[in-house]
Each structure stands twice: as C-alpha cells, then as structure tokens.
Coordinates of N, CA and C and ligand atoms in Angstrom, one line a residue:
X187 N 0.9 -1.2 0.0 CA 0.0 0.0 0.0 C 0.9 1.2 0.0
X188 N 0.7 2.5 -0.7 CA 0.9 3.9 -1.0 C 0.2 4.5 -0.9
X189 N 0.2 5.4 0.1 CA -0.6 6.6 0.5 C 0.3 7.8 0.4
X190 N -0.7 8.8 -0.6 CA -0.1 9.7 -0.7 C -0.7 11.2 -0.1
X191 N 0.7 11.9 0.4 CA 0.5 13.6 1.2 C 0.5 14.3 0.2
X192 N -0.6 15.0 0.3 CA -0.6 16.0 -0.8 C 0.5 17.7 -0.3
X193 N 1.7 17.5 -1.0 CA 2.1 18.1 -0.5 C 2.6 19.9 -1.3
X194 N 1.6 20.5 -1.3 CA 1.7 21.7 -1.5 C 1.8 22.7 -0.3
X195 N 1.5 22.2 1.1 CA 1.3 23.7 1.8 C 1.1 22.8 3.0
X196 N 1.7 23.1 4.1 CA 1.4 22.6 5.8 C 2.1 21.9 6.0
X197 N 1.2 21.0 7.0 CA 1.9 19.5 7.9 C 1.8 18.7 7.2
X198 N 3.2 18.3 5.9 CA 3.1 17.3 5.3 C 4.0 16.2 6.1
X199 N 5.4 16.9 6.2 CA 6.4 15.8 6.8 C 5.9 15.0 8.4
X200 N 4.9 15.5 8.6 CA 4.1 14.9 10.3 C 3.2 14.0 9.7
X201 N 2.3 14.0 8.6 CA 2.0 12.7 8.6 C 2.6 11.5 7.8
X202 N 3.4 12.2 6.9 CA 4.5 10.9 6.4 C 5.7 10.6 7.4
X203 N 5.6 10.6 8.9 CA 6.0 10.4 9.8 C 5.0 9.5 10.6
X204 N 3.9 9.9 10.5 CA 2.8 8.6 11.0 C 3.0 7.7 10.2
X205 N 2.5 8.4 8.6 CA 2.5 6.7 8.4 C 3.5 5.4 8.5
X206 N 5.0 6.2 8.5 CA 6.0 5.3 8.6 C 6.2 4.5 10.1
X207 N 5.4 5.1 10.9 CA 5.1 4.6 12.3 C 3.9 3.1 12.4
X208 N 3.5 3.8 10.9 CA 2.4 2.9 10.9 C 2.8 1.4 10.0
X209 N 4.0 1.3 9.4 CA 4.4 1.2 8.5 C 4.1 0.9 6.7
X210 N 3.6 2.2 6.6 CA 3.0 2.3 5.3 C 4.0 3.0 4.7
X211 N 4.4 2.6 3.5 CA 4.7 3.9 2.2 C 4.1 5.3 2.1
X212 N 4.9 6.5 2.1 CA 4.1 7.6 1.5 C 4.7 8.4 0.2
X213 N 3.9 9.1 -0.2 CA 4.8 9.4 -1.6 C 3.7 11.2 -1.7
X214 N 4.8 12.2 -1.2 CA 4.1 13.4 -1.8 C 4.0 13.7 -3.1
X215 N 2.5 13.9 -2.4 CA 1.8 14.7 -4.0 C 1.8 15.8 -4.5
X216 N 2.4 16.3 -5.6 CA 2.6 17.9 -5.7 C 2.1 18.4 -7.4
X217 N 1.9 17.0 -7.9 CA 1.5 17.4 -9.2 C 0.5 16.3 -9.9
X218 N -0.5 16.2 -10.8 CA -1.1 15.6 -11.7 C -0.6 13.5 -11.4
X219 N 0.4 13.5 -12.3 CA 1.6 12.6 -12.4 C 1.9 12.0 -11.2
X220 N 1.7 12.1 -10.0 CA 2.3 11.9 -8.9 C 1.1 11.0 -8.2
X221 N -0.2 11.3 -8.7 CA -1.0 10.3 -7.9 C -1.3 8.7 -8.7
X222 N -0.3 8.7 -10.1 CA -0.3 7.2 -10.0 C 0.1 6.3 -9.1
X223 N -0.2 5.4 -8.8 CA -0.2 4.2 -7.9 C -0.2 4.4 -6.8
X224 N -0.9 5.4 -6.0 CA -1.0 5.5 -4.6 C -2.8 5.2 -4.2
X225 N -3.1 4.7 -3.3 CA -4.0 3.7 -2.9 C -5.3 4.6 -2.2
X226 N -4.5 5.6 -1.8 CA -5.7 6.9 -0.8 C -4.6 8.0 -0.8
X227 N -5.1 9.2 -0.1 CA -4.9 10.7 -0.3 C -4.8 11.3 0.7
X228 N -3.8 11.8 1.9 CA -4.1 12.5 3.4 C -4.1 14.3 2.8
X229 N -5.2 14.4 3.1 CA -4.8 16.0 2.7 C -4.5 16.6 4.1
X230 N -3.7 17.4 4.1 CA -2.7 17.6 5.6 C -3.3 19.2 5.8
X231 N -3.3 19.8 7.5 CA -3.7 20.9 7.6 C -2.5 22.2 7.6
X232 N -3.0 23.1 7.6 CA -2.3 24.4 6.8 C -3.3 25.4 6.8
X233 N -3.0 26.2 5.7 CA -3.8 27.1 5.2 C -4.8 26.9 4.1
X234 N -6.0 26.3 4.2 CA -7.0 26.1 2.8 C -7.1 26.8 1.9
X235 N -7.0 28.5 2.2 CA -7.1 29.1 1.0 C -5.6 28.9 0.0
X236 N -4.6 28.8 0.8 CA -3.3 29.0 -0.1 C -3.3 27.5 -0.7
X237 N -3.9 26.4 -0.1 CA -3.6 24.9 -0.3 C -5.1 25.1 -2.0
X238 N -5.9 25.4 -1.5 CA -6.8 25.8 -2.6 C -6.3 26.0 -4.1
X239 N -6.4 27.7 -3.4 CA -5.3 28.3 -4.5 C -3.9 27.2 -5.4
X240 N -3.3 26.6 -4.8 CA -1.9 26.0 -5.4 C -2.4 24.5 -6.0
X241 N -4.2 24.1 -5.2 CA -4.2 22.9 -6.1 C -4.8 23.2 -7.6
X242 N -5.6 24.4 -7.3 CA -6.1 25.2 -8.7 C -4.6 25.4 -9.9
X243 N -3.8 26.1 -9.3 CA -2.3 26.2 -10.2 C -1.7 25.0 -10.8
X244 N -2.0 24.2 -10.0 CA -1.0 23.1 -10.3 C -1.8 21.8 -10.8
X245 N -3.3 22.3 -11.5 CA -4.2 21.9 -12.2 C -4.4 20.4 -11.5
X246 N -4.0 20.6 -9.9 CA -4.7 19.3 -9.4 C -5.8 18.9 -8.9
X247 N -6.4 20.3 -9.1 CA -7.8 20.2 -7.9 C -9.1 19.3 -8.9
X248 N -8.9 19.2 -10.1 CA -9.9 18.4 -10.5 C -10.2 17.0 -10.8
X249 N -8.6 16.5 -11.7 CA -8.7 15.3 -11.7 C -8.5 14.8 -9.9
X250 N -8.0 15.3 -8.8 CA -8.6 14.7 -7.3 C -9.7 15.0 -7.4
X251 N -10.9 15.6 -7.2 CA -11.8 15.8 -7.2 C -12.6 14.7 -7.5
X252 N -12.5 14.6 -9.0 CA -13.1 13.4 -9.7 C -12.4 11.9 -8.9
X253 N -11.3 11.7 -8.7 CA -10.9 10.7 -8.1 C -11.9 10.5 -6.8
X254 N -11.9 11.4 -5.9 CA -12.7 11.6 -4.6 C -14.0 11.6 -4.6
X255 N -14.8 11.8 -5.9 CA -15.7 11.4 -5.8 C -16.3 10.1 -6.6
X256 N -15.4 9.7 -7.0 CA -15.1 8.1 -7.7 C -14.7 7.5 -6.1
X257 N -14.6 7.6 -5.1 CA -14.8 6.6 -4.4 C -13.4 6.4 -3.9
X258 N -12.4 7.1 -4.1 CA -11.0 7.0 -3.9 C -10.8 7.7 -2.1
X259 N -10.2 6.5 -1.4 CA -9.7 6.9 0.1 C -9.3 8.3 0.2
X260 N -10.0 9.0 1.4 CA -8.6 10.2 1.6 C -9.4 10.8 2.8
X261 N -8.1 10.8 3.6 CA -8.3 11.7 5.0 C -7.7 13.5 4.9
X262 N -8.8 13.9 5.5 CA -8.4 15.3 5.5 C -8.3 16.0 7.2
X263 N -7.1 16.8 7.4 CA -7.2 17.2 9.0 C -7.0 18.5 8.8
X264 N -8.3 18.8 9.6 CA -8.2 20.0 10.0 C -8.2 21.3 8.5
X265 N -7.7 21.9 8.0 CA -7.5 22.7 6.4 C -8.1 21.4 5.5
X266 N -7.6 20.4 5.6 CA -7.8 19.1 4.7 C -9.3 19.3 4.8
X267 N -10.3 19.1 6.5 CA -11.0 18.9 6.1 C -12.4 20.2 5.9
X268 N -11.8 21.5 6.0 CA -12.0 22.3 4.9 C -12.3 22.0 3.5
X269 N -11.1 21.6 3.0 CA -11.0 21.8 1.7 C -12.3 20.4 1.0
X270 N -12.4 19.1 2.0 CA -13.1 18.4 1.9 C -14.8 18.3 1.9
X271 N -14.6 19.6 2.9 CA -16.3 20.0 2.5 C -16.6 21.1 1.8
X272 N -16.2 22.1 1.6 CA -16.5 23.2 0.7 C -16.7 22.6 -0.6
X273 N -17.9 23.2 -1.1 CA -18.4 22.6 -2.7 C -17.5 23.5 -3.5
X274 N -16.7 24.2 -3.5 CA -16.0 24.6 -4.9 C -14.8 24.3 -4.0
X275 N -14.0 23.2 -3.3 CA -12.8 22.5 -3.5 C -13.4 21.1 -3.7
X276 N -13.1 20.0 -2.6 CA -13.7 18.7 -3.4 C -14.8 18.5 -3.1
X277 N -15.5 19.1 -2.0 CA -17.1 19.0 -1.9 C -17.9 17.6 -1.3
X278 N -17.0 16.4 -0.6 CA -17.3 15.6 -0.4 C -18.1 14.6 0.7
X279 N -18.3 16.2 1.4 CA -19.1 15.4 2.7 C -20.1 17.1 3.0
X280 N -21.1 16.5 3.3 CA -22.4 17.0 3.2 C -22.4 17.7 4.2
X281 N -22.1 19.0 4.7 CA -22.0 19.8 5.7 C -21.6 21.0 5.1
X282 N -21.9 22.1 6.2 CA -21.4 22.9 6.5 C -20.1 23.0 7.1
X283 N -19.2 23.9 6.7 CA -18.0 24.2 7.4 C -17.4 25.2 8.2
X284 N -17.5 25.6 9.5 CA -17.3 27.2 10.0 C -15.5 27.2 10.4
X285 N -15.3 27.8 9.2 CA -13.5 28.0 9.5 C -13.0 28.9 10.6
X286 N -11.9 28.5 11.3 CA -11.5 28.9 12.5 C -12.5 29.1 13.8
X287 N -13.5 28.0 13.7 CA -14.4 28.3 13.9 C -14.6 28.4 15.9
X288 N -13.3 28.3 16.6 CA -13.6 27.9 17.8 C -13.0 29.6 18.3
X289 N -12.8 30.6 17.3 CA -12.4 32.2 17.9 C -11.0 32.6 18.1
X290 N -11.0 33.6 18.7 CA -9.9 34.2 18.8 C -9.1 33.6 20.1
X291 N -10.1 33.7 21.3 CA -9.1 33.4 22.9 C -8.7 31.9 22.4
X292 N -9.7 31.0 21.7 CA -9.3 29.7 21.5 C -8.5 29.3 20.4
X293 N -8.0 30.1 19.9 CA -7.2 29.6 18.7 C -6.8 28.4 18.3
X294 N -6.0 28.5 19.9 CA -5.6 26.7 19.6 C -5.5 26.1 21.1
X295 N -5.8 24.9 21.4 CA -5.9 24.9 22.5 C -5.8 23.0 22.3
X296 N -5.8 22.1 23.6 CA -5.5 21.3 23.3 C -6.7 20.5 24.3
X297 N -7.4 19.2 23.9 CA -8.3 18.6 24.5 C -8.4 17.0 24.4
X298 N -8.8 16.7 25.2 CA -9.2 15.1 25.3 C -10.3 14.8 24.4
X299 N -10.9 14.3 23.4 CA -11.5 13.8 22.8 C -12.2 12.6 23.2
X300 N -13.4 12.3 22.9 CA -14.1 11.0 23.0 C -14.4 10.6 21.5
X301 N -13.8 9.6 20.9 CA -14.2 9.3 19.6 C -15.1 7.9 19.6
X302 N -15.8 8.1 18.8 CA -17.0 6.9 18.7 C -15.9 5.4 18.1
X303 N -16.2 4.9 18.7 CA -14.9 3.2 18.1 C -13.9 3.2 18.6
X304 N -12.7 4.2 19.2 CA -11.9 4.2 20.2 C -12.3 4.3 21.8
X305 N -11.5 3.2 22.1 CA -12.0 2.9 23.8 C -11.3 3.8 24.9
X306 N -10.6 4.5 24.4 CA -9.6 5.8 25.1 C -10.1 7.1 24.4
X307 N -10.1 7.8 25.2 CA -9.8 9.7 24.8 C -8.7 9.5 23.7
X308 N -8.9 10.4 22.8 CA -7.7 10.8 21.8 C -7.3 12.8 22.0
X309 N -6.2 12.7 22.3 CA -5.3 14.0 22.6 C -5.4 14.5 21.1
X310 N -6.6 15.7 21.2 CA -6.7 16.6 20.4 C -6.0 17.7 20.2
X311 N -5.3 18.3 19.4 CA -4.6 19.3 19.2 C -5.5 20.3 18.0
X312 N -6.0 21.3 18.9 CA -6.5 22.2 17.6 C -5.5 23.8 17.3
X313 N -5.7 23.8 15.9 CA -4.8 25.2 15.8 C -5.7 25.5 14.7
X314 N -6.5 26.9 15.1 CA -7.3 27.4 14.5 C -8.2 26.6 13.2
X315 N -8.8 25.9 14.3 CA -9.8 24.4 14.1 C -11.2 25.1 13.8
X316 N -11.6 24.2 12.4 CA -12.9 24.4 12.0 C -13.5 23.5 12.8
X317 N -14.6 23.5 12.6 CA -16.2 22.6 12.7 C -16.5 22.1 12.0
X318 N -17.7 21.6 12.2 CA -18.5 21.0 11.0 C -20.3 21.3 11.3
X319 N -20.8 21.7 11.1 CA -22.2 21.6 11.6 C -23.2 21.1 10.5
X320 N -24.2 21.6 10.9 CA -25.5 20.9 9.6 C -25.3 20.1 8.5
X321 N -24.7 19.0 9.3 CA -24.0 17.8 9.3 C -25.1 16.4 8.2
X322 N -25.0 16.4 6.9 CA -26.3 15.5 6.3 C -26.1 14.0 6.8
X323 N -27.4 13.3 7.1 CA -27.3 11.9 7.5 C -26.1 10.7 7.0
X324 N -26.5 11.1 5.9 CA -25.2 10.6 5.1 C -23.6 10.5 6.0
X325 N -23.5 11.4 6.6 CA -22.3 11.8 7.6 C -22.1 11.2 8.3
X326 N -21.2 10.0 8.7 CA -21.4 9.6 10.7 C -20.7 10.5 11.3
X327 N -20.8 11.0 12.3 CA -20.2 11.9 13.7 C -19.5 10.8 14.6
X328 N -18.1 11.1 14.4 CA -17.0 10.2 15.2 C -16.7 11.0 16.4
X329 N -16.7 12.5 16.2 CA -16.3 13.2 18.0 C -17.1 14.7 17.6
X330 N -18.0 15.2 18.9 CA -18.1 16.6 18.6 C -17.6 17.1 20.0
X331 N -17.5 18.7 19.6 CA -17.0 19.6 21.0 C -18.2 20.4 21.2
X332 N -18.9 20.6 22.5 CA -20.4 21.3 22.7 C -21.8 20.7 22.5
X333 N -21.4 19.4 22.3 CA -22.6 18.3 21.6 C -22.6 19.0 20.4
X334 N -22.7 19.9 19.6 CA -22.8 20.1 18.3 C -21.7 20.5 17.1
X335 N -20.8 20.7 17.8 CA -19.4 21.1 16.9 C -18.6 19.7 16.5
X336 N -19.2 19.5 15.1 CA -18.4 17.9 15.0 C -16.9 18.5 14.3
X337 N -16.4 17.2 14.9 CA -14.6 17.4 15.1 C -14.3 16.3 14.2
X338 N -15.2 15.3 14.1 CA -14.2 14.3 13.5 C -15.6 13.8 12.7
X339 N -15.3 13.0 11.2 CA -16.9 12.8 11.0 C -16.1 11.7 9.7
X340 N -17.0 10.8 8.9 CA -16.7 9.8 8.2 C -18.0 9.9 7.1
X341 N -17.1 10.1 5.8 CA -18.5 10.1 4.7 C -18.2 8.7 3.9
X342 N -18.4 7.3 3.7 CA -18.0 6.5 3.0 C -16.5 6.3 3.3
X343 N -15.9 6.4 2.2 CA -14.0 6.6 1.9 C -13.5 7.9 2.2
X344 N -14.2 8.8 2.7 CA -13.7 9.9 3.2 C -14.1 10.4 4.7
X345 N -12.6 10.2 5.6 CA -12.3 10.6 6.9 C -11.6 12.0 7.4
X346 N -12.5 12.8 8.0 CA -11.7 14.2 8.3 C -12.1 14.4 9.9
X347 N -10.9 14.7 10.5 CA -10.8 15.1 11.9 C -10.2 17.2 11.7
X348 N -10.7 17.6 12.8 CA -11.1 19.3 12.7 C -9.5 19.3 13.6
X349 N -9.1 18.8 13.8 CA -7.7 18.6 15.1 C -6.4 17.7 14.0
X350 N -5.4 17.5 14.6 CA -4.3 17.3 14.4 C -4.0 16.1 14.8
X351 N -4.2 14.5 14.6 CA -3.7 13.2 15.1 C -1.9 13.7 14.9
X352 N -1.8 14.0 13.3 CA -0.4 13.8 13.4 C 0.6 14.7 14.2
X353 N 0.4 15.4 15.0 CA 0.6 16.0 15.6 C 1.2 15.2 17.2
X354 N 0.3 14.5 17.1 CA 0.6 13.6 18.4 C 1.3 11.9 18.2
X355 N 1.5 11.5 19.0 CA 2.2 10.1 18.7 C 1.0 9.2 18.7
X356 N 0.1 9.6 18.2 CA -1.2 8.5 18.2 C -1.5 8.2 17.2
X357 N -1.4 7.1 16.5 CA -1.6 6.7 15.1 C -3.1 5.6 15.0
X358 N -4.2 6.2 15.7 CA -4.9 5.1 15.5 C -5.8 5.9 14.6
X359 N -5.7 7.4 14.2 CA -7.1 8.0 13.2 C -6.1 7.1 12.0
X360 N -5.1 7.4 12.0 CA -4.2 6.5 10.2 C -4.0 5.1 10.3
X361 N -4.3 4.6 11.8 CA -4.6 3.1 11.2 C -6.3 2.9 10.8
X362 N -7.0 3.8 11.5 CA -8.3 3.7 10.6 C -8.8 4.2 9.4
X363 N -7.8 4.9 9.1 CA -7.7 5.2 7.5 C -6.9 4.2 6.9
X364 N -5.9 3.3 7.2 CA -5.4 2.9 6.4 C -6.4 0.8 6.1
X365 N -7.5 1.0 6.9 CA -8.1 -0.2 6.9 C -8.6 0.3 6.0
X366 N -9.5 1.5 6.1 CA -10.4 2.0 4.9 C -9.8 2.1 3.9
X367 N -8.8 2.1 3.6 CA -8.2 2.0 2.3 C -8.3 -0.3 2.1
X368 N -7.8 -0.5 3.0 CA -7.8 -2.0 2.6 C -9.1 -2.7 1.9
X369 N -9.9 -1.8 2.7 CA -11.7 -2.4 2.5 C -11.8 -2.4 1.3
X370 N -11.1 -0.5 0.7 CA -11.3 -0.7 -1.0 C -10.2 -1.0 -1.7
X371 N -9.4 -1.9 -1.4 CA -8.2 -1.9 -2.4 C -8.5 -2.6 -3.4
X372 N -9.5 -3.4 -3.4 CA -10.1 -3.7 -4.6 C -10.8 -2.8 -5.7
X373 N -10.5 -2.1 -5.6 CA -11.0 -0.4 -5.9 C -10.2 -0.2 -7.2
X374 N -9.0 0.3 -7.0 CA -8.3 0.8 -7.9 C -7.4 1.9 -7.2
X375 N -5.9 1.9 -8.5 CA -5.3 2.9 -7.7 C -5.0 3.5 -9.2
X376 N -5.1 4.6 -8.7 CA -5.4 5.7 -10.1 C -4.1 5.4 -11.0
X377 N -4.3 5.9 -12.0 CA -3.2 5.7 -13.3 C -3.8 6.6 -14.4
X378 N -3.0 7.6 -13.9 CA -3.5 9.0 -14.6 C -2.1 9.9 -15.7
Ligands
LIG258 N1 -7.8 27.8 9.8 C1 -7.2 27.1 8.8 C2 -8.0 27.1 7.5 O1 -9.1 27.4 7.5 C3 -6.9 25.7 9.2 C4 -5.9 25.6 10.2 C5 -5.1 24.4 10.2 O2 -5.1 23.6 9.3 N2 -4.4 24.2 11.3 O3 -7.4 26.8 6.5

C-alpha cells in the first residue's frame, strides 16, 4: 500500500511520519503525475485558502476531485478537512463548514477527545480548528466539542478530523484510514 500527502502547503512531513510509524509507504503529492499508484490521499492541515489556490495552479484540484468522488480513500485534518467539504474544492461530505471556527481566545488549545470506536480519549490538538455543523445523514459523527461542533466525522472513503492526530504520537485515526483503504483496495489505484 501507498498513500499519498498532498504536499503543496502545511503539515506534510508529520503525517508521512505517521505513516511510517504505521508502516506504510508515502509518496508526496505535488503534481497531476504523482498520484499514480498510490492507494488513498491524506490532505494535511495548513492554510485552505493557499492549499486551494496552489491545487487550482497546479491543475490538481480536479482530476482529485473526480478521483474523490469516484470513491478514492482520503483523509483530511483539520485545512484538509475544509478543503473536503467546501463545494467549490472537493465537496465531499455533506456539511457545512465554519472556518476557524472555535475564535480568537481559543485559537488553539489542546483537549481530550471521545471518539465513537476508540475505547480511550484521543489527545486533540487544535490550531485554529474548523467545525462541521449541519452535518447530512449521510455523515457519521466520530467526536463533537459542545454536543454540536463535529470534530471528526466519516462520509464512506472519506475521513476528516477538525484537530491534528499527526501532531501527536497516536496513530490510531491513520490506522483507521489505512483499513479503509484496505476495504477498497479492490477499488483501484489511479493511473493517470
Ligand atoms: N484555519 C485554517 C484554514 O481554514 C486551518 C488551520 C489548520 O489547518 N491548522 O485553512
């Protein structure tokens, strides 16, 4: 298996640091060409508008797009999963998205998590952390903060946490992405 960091902008070298914890292959993504033979997609957090912007430049944002909604794995954290629900980037999970959404005093702050399937708290790290609200059925809710601010949520093949796993030494959100990838490896791995 090859999973690839899309790597134009952020915390790319922290999750190709997970995955090698995990021991998976990774292979940054930075152009068209690059996402042959990789299996699923971590889009890493940063800045959405600049990561936007540079996938528009670098005429990646559509053939992923079309991949992603063909059914192709990919986790997005935090910017990722920005860029994951906004309908004019890949649009893939049925929500609303309120960017930076936790304020100014809270910028970034750090929390215990309760995630639905993990039998421990997971050590949340937010740094100027969206939400998710008006959240479509379609959606499952894995963690929210306030009962209604979902933090972590699952549409099909696509996994996005509002927080930072790679940030911490916990590899269990990328070994749950990396099953979801196994589920579909029957799937296909692009060849573009
Ligand atoms: N606030 C940023 C955005 O909207 C995300 C921050 C992050 O990825 N740490 O792009």
């Amino acid at each position: 298996m090859i999973v690839g960091v899309l790597n134009l902008q952020g915390a790319v070298s922290e999750h190709v640091d997970m995955l090698a914890q995990c021991q998976v292959e990774a292979k940054l993504i930075k152009k068209v060409g690059d996402l042959t033979g990789i299996d699923g997609i971590i889009i890493p957090g940063g800045e959405s508008t600049v990561i936007y912007k540079l996938l528009v430049q670098e005429q990646l944002l559509d053939p992923l797009k079309k991949l992603i909604h063909a059914g192709f794995p990919v986790f997005g954290t935090c910017a990722g999963l920005v860029l994951l629900t906004q309908p004019k980037a890949f649009g893939v999970l049925k929500a609303e998205v309120v960017r930076n959404g936790f304020g100014r005093q809270k910028d970034s702050f750090e929390q215990a998590i309760s995630v639905a399937g993990f039998d421990a708290p997971f050590h949340g790290v937010f740094i100027r952390a969206p939400y998710l609200t008006a959240v479509d059925e379609s959606v499952t809710v894995l963690a929210t903060i306030d009962d209604d601010k979902v933090i972590a949520a699952q549409y099909e093949h696509a996994l996005v946490t509002a927080f930072h796993p790679e940030l911490t030494g916990d590899t269990r959100f990328h070994e749950k992405f990396i099953r979801l990838i196994e589920k579909r490896q029957d799937f296909f791995s692009p060849n573009v």
